[in-house]
Amino acid sequence: MHTTTARSAAKSLSPSSKQWLARHFDDPYVRQRLSHPSQYRSRSAFKLLEIDDRHRRFLRAADVHAVVDLGAAPGGWSQVVAGFMGWQGETWAQARVKQQLDQSDGRWGLNLDAPSGHWSEGAEDASVGAEDRGVVIAVDRLRIAPIAGVHTLQADFLAPETAPMVEAIIRAKANPDGKADVILSDMAANATGNRTHDTQDSLDICHAVWNFTQKHLRTAESIGRKSGGVLLLKHFEHPELQQFRKLHLNPNFHNVLYIKPDSSRSASREGYWLCLGFRGV
């Protein structure tokens, strides 16, 4: 929605909704997203760019060929990674046109309950060397509009059948060991306002991502670089989450950093662990 139109529509909203919209459109990162030439689909794309810029540019290493993006909708992080891999991509406007065309013949319906999920290839081109650019696997319960170089999987990552499907997609891209060089997780459960419940949800997600990581992340030794094999994991500040870090992350990576990006809203309890150099389990 155009910013001016959105502000006009806000007149009929409740005071709390108006307050949220005012904060949203006054947010410098929202304004940057709307004006950025890459037309990123989400404000969170700038979180990933900031983290990568400040911490060794781990996404831009020459040996990064397979990246899994968990909780990817609407696709901002996947856009960033695909861009680093050399995929030119399509604009968000073009993707929206495709979405609308699909909606017109009924092929765009959400299918959250399908046990096998739904996956589709990104809008790849036929240029020489396209296979050498690498692949991004984007996973979310919500359908993600096409992104060049990105394979999307519509499935619940917490469901036991999802991880094997992700591995199968990676293997299908001439990556015989089914391993990823980088795993990204920006997943978060819907907040309920009950801190105990929300903390448990965050902890459950961290455990699910860790279980996937220990089976599917390539080790630093196999890559030949001490900081190779990277996990970027969102979490929410709480002692139980710190205990998770001590038990699972610190012993299994060469370096674990806590990051609160400038682009993360100050009122949010979210933070990220950037785990570099997977030792293997």
JSON list of C-alpha atoms in Angstrom, two decimals, residues 57-213:
[
{"chain": "A", "resi": 57, "resn": "ARG", "atom": "CA", "xyz": [30.49, -10.82, 5.84]},
{"chain": "A", "resi": 58, "resn": "PHE", "atom": "CA", "xyz": [29.76, -14.48, 6.46]},
{"chain": "A", "resi": 59, "resn": "LEU", "atom": "CA", "xyz": [27.11, -14.60, 3.74]},
{"chain": "A", "resi": 60, "resn": "ARG", "atom": "CA", "xyz": [29.50, -13.35, 1.06]},
{"chain": "A", "resi": 61, "resn": "ALA", "atom": "CA", "xyz": [32.26, -15.95, 1.48]},
{"chain": "A", "resi": 62, "resn": "ALA", "atom": "CA", "xyz": [33.16, -17.66, -1.79]},
{"chain": "A", "resi": 63, "resn": "ASP", "atom": "CA", "xyz": [32.47, -21.11, -0.31]},
{"chain": "A", "resi": 64, "resn": "VAL", "atom": "CA", "xyz": [28.84, -20.33, 0.63]},
{"chain": "A", "resi": 65, "resn": "HIS", "atom": "CA", "xyz": [26.76, -22.27, -1.91]},
{"chain": "A", "resi": 66, "resn": "ALA", "atom": "CA", "xyz": [23.76, -23.53, 0.07]},
{"chain": "A", "resi": 67, "resn": "VAL", "atom": "CA", "xyz": [21.75, -21.48, 2.56]},
{"chain": "A", "resi": 68, "resn": "VAL", "atom": "CA", "xyz": [18.58, -22.49, 4.42]},
{"chain": "A", "resi": 69, "resn": "ASP", "atom": "CA", "xyz": [16.30, -19.66, 5.53]},
{"chain": "A", "resi": 70, "resn": "LEU", "atom": "CA", "xyz": [13.80, -20.78, 8.20]},
{"chain": "A", "resi": 71, "resn": "GLY", "atom": "CA", "xyz": [10.73, -18.67, 8.93]},
{"chain": "A", "resi": 72, "resn": "ALA", "atom": "CA", "xyz": [11.41, -16.90, 5.65]},
{"chain": "A", "resi": 73, "resn": "ALA", "atom": "CA", "xyz": [8.09, -15.24, 4.70]},
{"chain": "A", "resi": 74, "resn": "PRO", "atom": "CA", "xyz": [7.71, -12.83, 3.04]},
{"chain": "A", "resi": 75, "resn": "GLY", "atom": "CA", "xyz": [11.25, -13.46, 1.76]},
{"chain": "A", "resi": 76, "resn": "GLY", "atom": "CA", "xyz": [13.40, -10.43, 2.65]},
{"chain": "A", "resi": 77, "resn": "TRP", "atom": "CA", "xyz": [16.30, -12.46, 4.04]},
{"chain": "A", "resi": 78, "resn": "SER", "atom": "CA", "xyz": [16.20, -14.84, 1.08]},
{"chain": "A", "resi": 79, "resn": "GLN", "atom": "CA", "xyz": [16.33, -11.86, -1.27]},
{"chain": "A", "resi": 80, "resn": "VAL", "atom": "CA", "xyz": [19.47, -10.60, 0.46]},
{"chain": "A", "resi": 81, "resn": "VAL", "atom": "CA", "xyz": [21.23, -13.97, 0.25]},
{"chain": "A", "resi": 82, "resn": "ALA", "atom": "CA", "xyz": [20.20, -14.61, -3.36]},
{"chain": "A", "resi": 83, "resn": "GLY", "atom": "CA", "xyz": [21.53, -11.16, -4.26]},
{"chain": "A", "resi": 84, "resn": "PHE", "atom": "CA", "xyz": [24.90, -11.98, -2.71]},
{"chain": "A", "resi": 85, "resn": "MET", "atom": "CA", "xyz": [24.97, -15.19, -4.76]},
{"chain": "A", "resi": 86, "resn": "GLY", "atom": "CA", "xyz": [24.56, -13.21, -7.96]},
{"chain": "A", "resi": 87, "resn": "TRP", "atom": "CA", "xyz": [20.90, -13.76, -8.71]},
{"chain": "A", "resi": 88, "resn": "GLN", "atom": "CA", "xyz": [19.57, -10.59, -10.27]},
{"chain": "A", "resi": 89, "resn": "GLY", "atom": "CA", "xyz": [16.07, -11.31, -9.05]},
{"chain": "A", "resi": 90, "resn": "GLU", "atom": "CA", "xyz": [12.79, -9.64, -9.79]},
{"chain": "A", "resi": 91, "resn": "THR", "atom": "CA", "xyz": [11.19, -6.69, -8.13]},
{"chain": "A", "resi": 92, "resn": "TRP", "atom": "CA", "xyz": [8.55, -7.09, -5.48]},
{"chain": "A", "resi": 93, "resn": "ALA", "atom": "CA", "xyz": [6.05, -5.47, -7.87]},
{"chain": "A", "resi": 94, "resn": "GLN", "atom": "CA", "xyz": [6.74, -8.16, -10.47]},
{"chain": "A", "resi": 95, "resn": "ALA", "atom": "CA", "xyz": [6.30, -10.87, -7.86]},
{"chain": "A", "resi": 96, "resn": "ARG", "atom": "CA", "xyz": [2.98, -9.33, -6.81]},
{"chain": "A", "resi": 97, "resn": "VAL", "atom": "CA", "xyz": [1.78, -9.45, -10.43]},
{"chain": "A", "resi": 98, "resn": "LYS", "atom": "CA", "xyz": [2.63, -13.14, -10.54]},
{"chain": "A", "resi": 99, "resn": "GLN", "atom": "CA", "xyz": [0.80, -13.66, -7.28]},
{"chain": "A", "resi": 100, "resn": "GLN", "atom": "CA", "xyz": [-2.31, -11.92, -8.60]},
{"chain": "A", "resi": 101, "resn": "LEU", "atom": "CA", "xyz": [-2.23, -13.98, -11.79]},
{"chain": "A", "resi": 102, "resn": "ASP", "atom": "CA", "xyz": [-1.99, -17.17, -9.77]},
{"chain": "A", "resi": 103, "resn": "GLN", "atom": "CA", "xyz": [-4.85, -16.05, -7.55]},
{"chain": "A", "resi": 104, "resn": "SER", "atom": "CA", "xyz": [-7.04, -15.55, -10.59]},
{"chain": "A", "resi": 105, "resn": "ASP", "atom": "CA", "xyz": [-7.04, -19.26, -11.46]},
{"chain": "A", "resi": 106, "resn": "GLY", "atom": "CA", "xyz": [-7.09, -20.55, -7.91]},
{"chain": "A", "resi": 107, "resn": "ARG", "atom": "CA", "xyz": [-3.50, -21.79, -7.73]},
{"chain": "A", "resi": 108, "resn": "TRP", "atom": "CA", "xyz": [-2.41, -19.40, -4.98]},
{"chain": "A", "resi": 109, "resn": "GLY", "atom": "CA", "xyz": [-4.50, -20.69, -2.08]},
{"chain": "A", "resi": 110, "resn": "LEU", "atom": "CA", "xyz": [-2.70, -21.27, 1.21]},
{"chain": "A", "resi": 111, "resn": "ASN", "atom": "CA", "xyz": [-2.26, -24.92, 2.04]},
{"chain": "A", "resi": 112, "resn": "LEU", "atom": "CA", "xyz": [-1.08, -24.89, 5.63]},
{"chain": "A", "resi": 113, "resn": "ASP", "atom": "CA", "xyz": [-2.37, -28.34, 6.46]},
{"chain": "A", "resi": 114, "resn": "ALA", "atom": "CA", "xyz": [-0.82, -30.30, 3.61]},
{"chain": "A", "resi": 115, "resn": "PRO", "atom": "CA", "xyz": [1.32, -32.99, 5.27]},
{"chain": "A", "resi": 116, "resn": "SER", "atom": "CA", "xyz": [3.87, -32.91, 2.46]},
{"chain": "A", "resi": 117, "resn": "GLY", "atom": "CA", "xyz": [3.99, -29.13, 2.29]},
{"chain": "A", "resi": 118, "resn": "HIS", "atom": "CA", "xyz": [4.35, -27.25, -0.96]},
{"chain": "A", "resi": 119, "resn": "TRP", "atom": "CA", "xyz": [7.57, -26.24, -2.64]},
{"chain": "A", "resi": 120, "resn": "SER", "atom": "CA", "xyz": [8.38, -24.44, -5.84]},
{"chain": "A", "resi": 121, "resn": "GLU", "atom": "CA", "xyz": [11.54, -23.40, -7.63]},
{"chain": "A", "resi": 122, "resn": "GLY", "atom": "CA", "xyz": [12.62, -19.80, -7.76]},
{"chain": "A", "resi": 123, "resn": "ALA", "atom": "CA", "xyz": [12.40, -17.86, -10.99]},
{"chain": "A", "resi": 124, "resn": "GLU", "atom": "CA", "xyz": [15.71, -19.11, -12.37]},
{"chain": "A", "resi": 125, "resn": "ASP", "atom": "CA", "xyz": [17.12, -17.87, -15.64]},
{"chain": "A", "resi": 126, "resn": "ALA", "atom": "CA", "xyz": [18.97, -19.87, -18.27]},
{"chain": "A", "resi": 127, "resn": "SER", "atom": "CA", "xyz": [22.25, -17.94, -18.17]},
{"chain": "A", "resi": 128, "resn": "VAL", "atom": "CA", "xyz": [25.56, -19.75, -18.19]},
{"chain": "A", "resi": 129, "resn": "GLY", "atom": "CA", "xyz": [26.77, -20.68, -14.74]},
{"chain": "A", "resi": 130, "resn": "ALA", "atom": "CA", "xyz": [23.38, -20.30, -13.06]},
{"chain": "A", "resi": 131, "resn": "GLU", "atom": "CA", "xyz": [23.87, -23.58, -11.17]},
{"chain": "A", "resi": 132, "resn": "ASP", "atom": "CA", "xyz": [27.20, -22.29, -9.82]},
{"chain": "A", "resi": 133, "resn": "ARG", "atom": "CA", "xyz": [25.58, -19.37, -8.03]},
{"chain": "A", "resi": 134, "resn": "GLY", "atom": "CA", "xyz": [24.29, -21.47, -5.19]},
{"chain": "A", "resi": 135, "resn": "VAL", "atom": "CA", "xyz": [20.84, -22.09, -3.81]},
{"chain": "A", "resi": 136, "resn": "VAL", "atom": "CA", "xyz": [18.64, -20.68, -1.07]},
{"chain": "A", "resi": 137, "resn": "ILE", "atom": "CA", "xyz": [15.95, -22.85, 0.51]},
{"chain": "A", "resi": 138, "resn": "ALA", "atom": "CA", "xyz": [13.22, -20.69, 2.08]},
{"chain": "A", "resi": 139, "resn": "VAL", "atom": "CA", "xyz": [10.83, -22.39, 4.51]},
{"chain": "A", "resi": 140, "resn": "ASP", "atom": "CA", "xyz": [7.65, -20.99, 6.02]},
{"chain": "A", "resi": 141, "resn": "ARG", "atom": "CA", "xyz": [4.08, -22.00, 6.77]},
{"chain": "A", "resi": 142, "resn": "LEU", "atom": "CA", "xyz": [3.01, -19.13, 4.52]},
{"chain": "A", "resi": 143, "resn": "ARG", "atom": "CA", "xyz": [3.39, -19.18, 0.75]},
{"chain": "A", "resi": 144, "resn": "ILE", "atom": "CA", "xyz": [6.28, -17.02, -0.50]},
{"chain": "A", "resi": 145, "resn": "ALA", "atom": "CA", "xyz": [6.01, -15.29, -3.87]},
{"chain": "A", "resi": 146, "resn": "PRO", "atom": "CA", "xyz": [8.77, -16.33, -6.33]},
{"chain": "A", "resi": 147, "resn": "ILE", "atom": "CA", "xyz": [12.31, -15.02, -5.86]},
{"chain": "A", "resi": 148, "resn": "ALA", "atom": "CA", "xyz": [15.08, -15.67, -8.38]},
{"chain": "A", "resi": 149, "resn": "GLY", "atom": "CA", "xyz": [17.51, -18.31, -7.12]},
{"chain": "A", "resi": 150, "resn": "VAL", "atom": "CA", "xyz": [15.29, -19.29, -4.18]},
{"chain": "A", "resi": 151, "resn": "HIS", "atom": "CA", "xyz": [13.41, -22.55, -3.71]},
{"chain": "A", "resi": 152, "resn": "THR", "atom": "CA", "xyz": [10.45, -22.12, -1.42]},
{"chain": "A", "resi": 153, "resn": "LEU", "atom": "CA", "xyz": [8.90, -24.78, 0.78]},
{"chain": "A", "resi": 154, "resn": "GLN", "atom": "CA", "xyz": [5.50, -24.11, 2.29]},
{"chain": "A", "resi": 155, "resn": "ALA", "atom": "CA", "xyz": [5.51, -26.23, 5.42]},
{"chain": "A", "resi": 156, "resn": "ASP", "atom": "CA", "xyz": [5.61, -26.06, 9.21]},
{"chain": "A", "resi": 157, "resn": "PHE", "atom": "CA", "xyz": [9.27, -26.36, 10.14]},
{"chain": "A", "resi": 158, "resn": "LEU", "atom": "CA", "xyz": [8.33, -27.82, 13.53]},
{"chain": "A", "resi": 159, "resn": "ALA", "atom": "CA", "xyz": [6.61, -30.76, 11.82]},
{"chain": "A", "resi": 160, "resn": "PRO", "atom": "CA", "xyz": [8.87, -33.87, 11.69]},
{"chain": "A", "resi": 161, "resn": "GLU", "atom": "CA", "xyz": [8.45, -34.41, 7.95]},
{"chain": "A", "resi": 162, "resn": "THR", "atom": "CA", "xyz": [9.75, -30.95, 6.98]},
{"chain": "A", "resi": 163, "resn": "ALA", "atom": "CA", "xyz": [13.49, -31.39, 7.62]},
{"chain": "A", "resi": 164, "resn": "PRO", "atom": "CA", "xyz": [13.81, -34.37, 5.21]},
{"chain": "A", "resi": 165, "resn": "MET", "atom": "CA", "xyz": [12.09, -32.32, 2.50]},
{"chain": "A", "resi": 166, "resn": "VAL", "atom": "CA", "xyz": [14.58, -29.48, 2.99]},
{"chain": "A", "resi": 167, "resn": "GLU", "atom": "CA", "xyz": [17.47, -31.93, 2.71]},
{"chain": "A", "resi": 168, "resn": "ALA", "atom": "CA", "xyz": [15.98, -33.40, -0.46]},
{"chain": "A", "resi": 169, "resn": "ILE", "atom": "CA", "xyz": [15.81, -29.97, -2.09]},
{"chain": "A", "resi": 170, "resn": "ILE", "atom": "CA", "xyz": [19.45, -29.24, -1.18]},
{"chain": "A", "resi": 171, "resn": "ARG", "atom": "CA", "xyz": [20.55, -32.60, -2.60]},
{"chain": "A", "resi": 172, "resn": "ALA", "atom": "CA", "xyz": [18.62, -31.91, -5.78]},
{"chain": "A", "resi": 173, "resn": "LYS", "atom": "CA", "xyz": [20.91, -28.95, -6.46]},
{"chain": "A", "resi": 174, "resn": "ALA", "atom": "CA", "xyz": [24.09, -30.97, -7.10]},
{"chain": "A", "resi": 175, "resn": "ASN", "atom": "CA", "xyz": [24.95, -30.89, -3.41]},
{"chain": "A", "resi": 176, "resn": "PRO", "atom": "CA", "xyz": [25.24, -34.62, -2.72]},
{"chain": "A", "resi": 177, "resn": "ASP", "atom": "CA", "xyz": [25.82, -34.50, 1.03]},
{"chain": "A", "resi": 178, "resn": "GLY", "atom": "CA", "xyz": [22.63, -32.52, 1.61]},
{"chain": "A", "resi": 179, "resn": "LYS", "atom": "CA", "xyz": [24.45, -30.03, 3.83]},
{"chain": "A", "resi": 180, "resn": "ALA", "atom": "CA", "xyz": [24.03, -26.27, 4.11]},
{"chain": "A", "resi": 181, "resn": "ASP", "atom": "CA", "xyz": [26.88, -23.78, 4.53]},
{"chain": "A", "resi": 182, "resn": "VAL", "atom": "CA", "xyz": [24.67, -21.31, 6.41]},
{"chain": "A", "resi": 183, "resn": "ILE", "atom": "CA", "xyz": [21.41, -21.77, 8.30]},
{"chain": "A", "resi": 184, "resn": "LEU", "atom": "CA", "xyz": [19.34, -18.69, 9.09]},
{"chain": "A", "resi": 185, "resn": "SER", "atom": "CA", "xyz": [16.38, -18.65, 11.47]},
{"chain": "A", "resi": 186, "resn": "ASP", "atom": "CA", "xyz": [14.24, -15.57, 11.96]},
{"chain": "A", "resi": 187, "resn": "MET", "atom": "CA", "xyz": [11.37, -17.69, 13.24]},
{"chain": "A", "resi": 188, "resn": "ALA", "atom": "CA", "xyz": [9.19, -16.50, 16.09]},
{"chain": "A", "resi": 189, "resn": "ALA", "atom": "CA", "xyz": [5.91, -17.82, 17.41]},
{"chain": "A", "resi": 190, "resn": "ASN", "atom": "CA", "xyz": [2.92, -15.49, 17.62]},
{"chain": "A", "resi": 191, "resn": "ALA", "atom": "CA", "xyz": [3.16, -13.57, 20.89]},
{"chain": "A", "resi": 192, "resn": "THR", "atom": "CA", "xyz": [0.40, -14.27, 23.40]},
{"chain": "A", "resi": 193, "resn": "GLY", "atom": "CA", "xyz": [1.37, -11.74, 26.06]},
{"chain": "A", "resi": 194, "resn": "ASN", "atom": "CA", "xyz": [2.04, -14.56, 28.51]},
{"chain": "A", "resi": 195, "resn": "ARG", "atom": "CA", "xyz": [5.80, -14.32, 29.02]},
{"chain": "A", "resi": 196, "resn": "THR", "atom": "CA", "xyz": [6.16, -17.89, 30.29]},
{"chain": "A", "resi": 197, "resn": "HIS", "atom": "CA", "xyz": [4.28, -19.29, 27.30]},
{"chain": "A", "resi": 198, "resn": "ASP", "atom": "CA", "xyz": [6.10, -17.08, 24.80]},
{"chain": "A", "resi": 199, "resn": "THR", "atom": "CA", "xyz": [9.49, -17.99, 26.27]},
{"chain": "A", "resi": 200, "resn": "GLN", "atom": "CA", "xyz": [8.67, -21.69, 25.96]},
{"chain": "A", "resi": 201, "resn": "ASP", "atom": "CA", "xyz": [7.62, -21.20, 22.33]},
{"chain": "A", "resi": 202, "resn": "SER", "atom": "CA", "xyz": [10.92, -19.45, 21.60]},
{"chain": "A", "resi": 203, "resn": "LEU", "atom": "CA", "xyz": [12.84, -22.22, 23.34]},
{"chain": "A", "resi": 204, "resn": "ASP", "atom": "CA", "xyz": [10.96, -24.89, 21.35]},
{"chain": "A", "resi": 205, "resn": "ILE", "atom": "CA", "xyz": [11.88, -23.15, 18.10]},
{"chain": "A", "resi": 206, "resn": "CYS", "atom": "CA", "xyz": [15.54, -22.89, 19.13]},
{"chain": "A", "resi": 207, "resn": "HIS", "atom": "CA", "xyz": [15.62, -26.62, 19.92]},
{"chain": "A", "resi": 208, "resn": "ALA", "atom": "CA", "xyz": [14.01, -27.49, 16.58]},
{"chain": "A", "resi": 209, "resn": "VAL", "atom": "CA", "xyz": [16.51, -25.34, 14.69]},
{"chain": "A", "resi": 210, "resn": "TRP", "atom": "CA", "xyz": [19.40, -26.84, 16.65]},
{"chain": "A", "resi": 211, "resn": "ASN", "atom": "CA", "xyz": [18.21, -30.39, 15.91]},
{"chain": "A", "resi": 212, "resn": "PHE", "atom": "CA", "xyz": [18.16, -29.53, 12.22]},
{"chain": "A", "resi": 213, "resn": "THR", "atom": "CA", "xyz": [21.50, -27.73, 12.38]}
]
